Amino acid sequence: MFKLFLKILKDKDKVISINSIDTKQAEVIAVGEKIQQKVKKLFKGSLAIRQIDAGSDNACEQELVALSNAFYDVERFGIHFVASPRHADMLLITGPVTQNMAEALRRAYQATPNPKIVVAVGDDAIDGGIYKNSYAILNGVSNIVPVNYNIPGDPPSPKTILCGILNILETLEV
Amino acid sequence: MMSTIIPQIIFFTVLSFFVIGGIGSLLFRKNDVLANRWSSFFAIFGSVIGLFFVALIIINGYDISFSLGTLVLPLFSVSFHIDKLSAFFIFIISLISLFCSVYAIGYVKHFYEKYNIGFLGFFYNMFILGMLLVVSSSNWLLFLIAWEVMSITSYFLVIYDRQDPQNVKAGFLYLIMTHVGTAFIVLAALLLYKFTDSFDFRVIQANSSLIPLSIKNIIFIFAIIGFGTKSGIIPFHIWLPDAHPAAPSHVSALMSGVMIKTGIYMMIRIFLYMIWPVPVWWGLALLILGSISSLMGVLYALTEHDIKRLLAYHSIENIGIILLGLGGALTFLSLNMPTPALLSLTAALFHTLNHATFKSLLFLSAGSIINQTHTRNMEEYGGLIKYMPYTALFFLVGSMAISALPPFNGFFSEWLTFQSLFQGIALLPLYEKLIFILAAGSLAFTGGLALACFVKAFGATFLARPRSAEISHAKESSFSLQVGMGGIALLCLLIGLYSGHIAIFLENIVKDLEVFKNTTSFMSVSGQSIVVEKGFGSVSSLLFFVFFVLVIALVIGVIKFVINRNQKIETGSTWDCGTDLAPRMEITATGFSRSIIMIFRGILRPSIQHDIEYHDAQSRYLPKSRTIIFGLHDVYQSYFYQPLYKMINAISSQTKKIQSGNTNAYILYIFIALIISLLFVLWR
Amino acid sequence: MITNIITWILQLIFVPIMAPLCVGITRKLKAKFQNRKGASIFQPYQDLQKLFGKDEIISKDASWIFRCAPYIVFTVTIVVGASIPLFASSINNTITSDLLVIVYTLAIGTFFLALAGIDTGSAFGGFGSSREMTMSALAEGGFIFSLLTMALISNSTNLFMISQNSLLLQGHFFLSTALAFCGFFIIVLAETARFPFDNPSTHLELTMIHEAMILEYSGKKLALMEWASANKLLIFIAIASNLFFPFGLAQDLSASAIILGIIVFTIKIGIFCLVIAILESSIAKFRFFRLPDLLIIAFILNVIAIILIY
């Protein structure tokens, strides 16, 4: 046990530094209602994210899970994932919104207190992606709840998502 | 002369009010409303005068004894002896019956047209009369008559709601158990008579040295069985969870809050007054019985989903706590340490008072709920806080008091009990120390488990959403019920806030007993705090309350008005993960305590029974319905009472063989008996 | 007089102010053990600041108990925090510093927290309350008895008197103190919802105990609940370090002694946070029905400690 701890403490940090992030990769498209400046200031030090899977194929979820590992380490920016929409500031929604998840998504949106930011992650969430116009889906999150930002990609890499979130909070100047 | 006549007159006035209330109620039985009002008002008057009487006795320090009339029978005299201890118990009886009678004015209305209210009023008043006579009598025969009056009237009150066969069964069990107990009490009284030649309490006390130690031990065991049956000590408690719920709620409050304390009163009378001095093992036995009763009581309470049965089991638990104080006092006294014994007995009496108040409050609230919802099953309640806000508030006060949360009164009596047990651990030799550690441990766990049980009771009844359709028709109870409950709730808070003064007051009452003459006080009240043994421990109820209120006012002020004044609070629906929340998804009373039951399954022995009904009985592939029954193995029935019953049955059937029906055999029996008695006389 | 007032005010505000730092240090150390950088140690303060700025949504099934519970729970932690020896043992507090008053005041907080969990009628809150009450009921025995051991050694149930006891400083009664401390450490983990009893950073509702009861809170009330939870952690660390190892506590009210007391206390907090972080990084959370065994072990250790005193 102690050998393991010593090994951990002796290892150098492998986490990617914020300065090395290629700012051109931070493609974030602002749609819908503009988020006010004071809201961004409120969330700059601490952001609680609730991730909602609206019938996705789990590709985006894998990338989001990778955000918490030692390499990308999203926690150092004060961002953490929470278990309940009541605790959340930002809703990260993935998946093309299947028929069965529409009502659940709507309720999760209503259960989140203001001020909140809604981000659609992945091409599926933006407009249906590779499942576009299928009978089982509702073609993107913006048809169900008002979306503030889109992060495109199928799936977007964790670096892209990280840059995107930091861009939204204006921690990172693009 | 005047000073002894006036208290006697007042005492008999009190008794006569209850008699008039009872008989008048019987005479007016044709008119429901009049019978109810008559009996309730006379009970209220009697209680108020009783309180006044007690104040007179205690302020003036009287120690009254009087007897009525000339002695017609050689052993029996209607003699009373009211010292401060009796006065204290009369105080408890009057206080609780005052509030229960106020409550009854509105509560009994739902028995109109169903049953005869005149009999309810009669038995109610006679019940209170019986209890008053029990704590004030000074002669064993008068005591036994009063004890029987108390038991029989409470039996009729238990079976009052006779349309439910469960109630009748409960009443029958109660009748049998209380008479078994009375039989043991009679045996104890006869043993005392044999050695001291009198039935009078004071004469017995004066002659207590005439009783040999072995007889004292036997009297102890008989007294424990007899009074333990009335008080509900495990394992003689089996009538309590059936009988207390069956009675009307104001009677349940009286039975649970006051009647079971008369057993404690008599135990104090016998052990500390009549047959003093006593050996050490009596105190230790009481401590062990108290520990077992409190732990088992609260564990069984956790398994219940009938709200009144849950409260009945909590009565067993609190009697256990009172016994811890009493046992500690006996142990200290037998080891010649009267100062800590004073503390223990004060703790026991304080807990008696507190339990009477908060248990009555809880039963009255439960009665108010049952009145509106017509069911005792907690699984069907839910969300009642929105329909019955005042009842919910009073039940919350009762729950906080019984779980020993400051600043209510339950905390301070448990604090005193803990301090007395801690003194025992610190001062006594090893063997007694271990038993005191066991007692303190059981008290610590009991406190925690009682808290869990009342979170369950309050939560399942009042919070969340209604679990059945009928509950949403509930309305708040009427004014007299609210006054009855609110009065006791306020009393719980006041007793808690002024617990320092009350503790000193009780200590003076205890010092009045012979065994405590000239003992220095273990506690002192400085400022507002009780201080035990020169700083071993101290607590201040009023200052704590003030501090708490100041801090919470500061917090609310800062958070609500200083930080983010413009915050908006919206109402939404409960976060349900996208599905609709049905009442079945809320936590139920059974589910809440399932974890604790599984942890203690060695003691409680839960049982699960599965039943499956299939669509096609042949192939048994598709189930149509499943039933799961959670139950508890009734340990006392199977390991204690059933073998006893079988043994008595076996002996009876063997003895039956003597009655052969043959006349020649009977003549032979007479002949043998004659020979034996002749031999006996000759040998003498 | 002035130093008296300053000491009292310091005693009152010390716990609420330092508690989020305590949580921050623990999280940072855990992150280090996971080879991450982790948030800064002042992150909990920023979390609280953000939560105070948000709006709230309250379920329509909730009653006044849901609305009042955060205030009551937070007040309870402040009252208890002001009543325990933090940096000075010479404060004369006979109002709230009794052993049993501390235990049962914390029980008021648990009571209202559990009721708030049931109040909204969600499934998670209900079973969170059930588990919390089960653990709390069994932990109370160990809690009272470990404090009782120290009370019997010091012949007083007032916590300040216990920490003033010079015999402990001289190392008498070492065995009893050590056993009682082992028992108390288990209780610390149980009551503050740390490993192996509960995972404070889990997202799986089925594994939550403390978190499950506050799932319905948002905005200012959530901030109060989180802050109260952090306060409780600091309170238990303070009791564990100052009752069992009362070295470095200020014995009088001079400024230098108080500053020394605060520094020593901060070092003790650091040591405890390190131990908790190592523990949380090494072991897994126990299965729920194995936890009562741990709590009973704590109780028995304390009983043995009491018997060994005499």
Short mmCIF file of N, CA and C in Angstrom, two decimals, chain B residues 280 284 287 331 335 424-425 428-437:
data_model
loop_
_atom_site.label_atom_id
_atom_site.label_comp_id
_atom_site.label_asym_id
_atom_site.label_seq_id
_atom_site.Cartn_x
_atom_site.Cartn_y
_atom_site.Cartn_z
N VAL B 280 -28.25 -5.75 48.26
CA VAL B 280 -27.77 -5.04 47.06
C VAL B 280 -28.35 -5.60 45.79
N LEU B 284 -29.56 -4.15 41.68
CA LEU B 284 -28.94 -4.63 40.45
C LEU B 284 -29.96 -5.36 39.58
N LEU B 287 -31.95 -2.83 37.85
CA LEU B 287 -31.18 -2.23 36.75
C LEU B 287 -31.20 -3.12 35.52
N THR B 331 -29.45 0.46 44.73
CA THR B 331 -28.07 -0.02 44.87
C THR B 331 -27.25 0.91 45.74
N LEU B 335 -25.59 0.16 49.54
CA LEU B 335 -24.15 0.24 49.77
C LEU B 335 -23.81 1.45 50.61
N GLY B 424 -22.41 6.03 39.39
CA GLY B 424 -22.26 4.62 39.76
C GLY B 424 -21.02 4.01 39.16
N ILE B 425 -20.75 4.32 37.87
CA ILE B 425 -19.56 3.77 37.24
C ILE B 425 -18.30 4.28 37.93
N LEU B 428 -18.49 2.84 42.28
CA LEU B 428 -18.80 1.53 42.84
C LEU B 428 -17.70 0.51 42.56
N PRO B 429 -17.66 -0.60 43.33
CA PRO B 429 -16.71 -1.67 43.04
C PRO B 429 -17.04 -2.39 41.74
N LEU B 430 -16.14 -3.30 41.33
CA LEU B 430 -16.14 -3.80 39.95
C LEU B 430 -17.44 -4.45 39.51
N TYR B 431 -17.98 -5.32 40.35
CA TYR B 431 -19.15 -6.11 39.93
C TYR B 431 -20.34 -5.18 39.66
N GLU B 432 -20.59 -4.25 40.61
CA GLU B 432 -21.69 -3.31 40.38
C GLU B 432 -21.36 -2.37 39.24
N LYS B 433 -20.08 -2.04 39.09
CA LYS B 433 -19.70 -1.11 38.03
C LYS B 433 -20.06 -1.67 36.66
N LEU B 434 -19.85 -2.99 36.50
CA LEU B 434 -20.17 -3.59 35.21
C LEU B 434 -21.65 -3.47 34.90
N ILE B 435 -22.48 -3.68 35.93
CA ILE B 435 -23.92 -3.61 35.68
C ILE B 435 -24.32 -2.18 35.37
N PHE B 436 -23.68 -1.22 36.04
CA PHE B 436 -23.99 0.17 35.72
C PHE B 436 -23.54 0.52 34.32
N ILE B 437 -22.41 -0.05 33.87
CA ILE B 437 -21.96 0.21 32.49
C ILE B 437 -22.98 -0.36 31.51
#
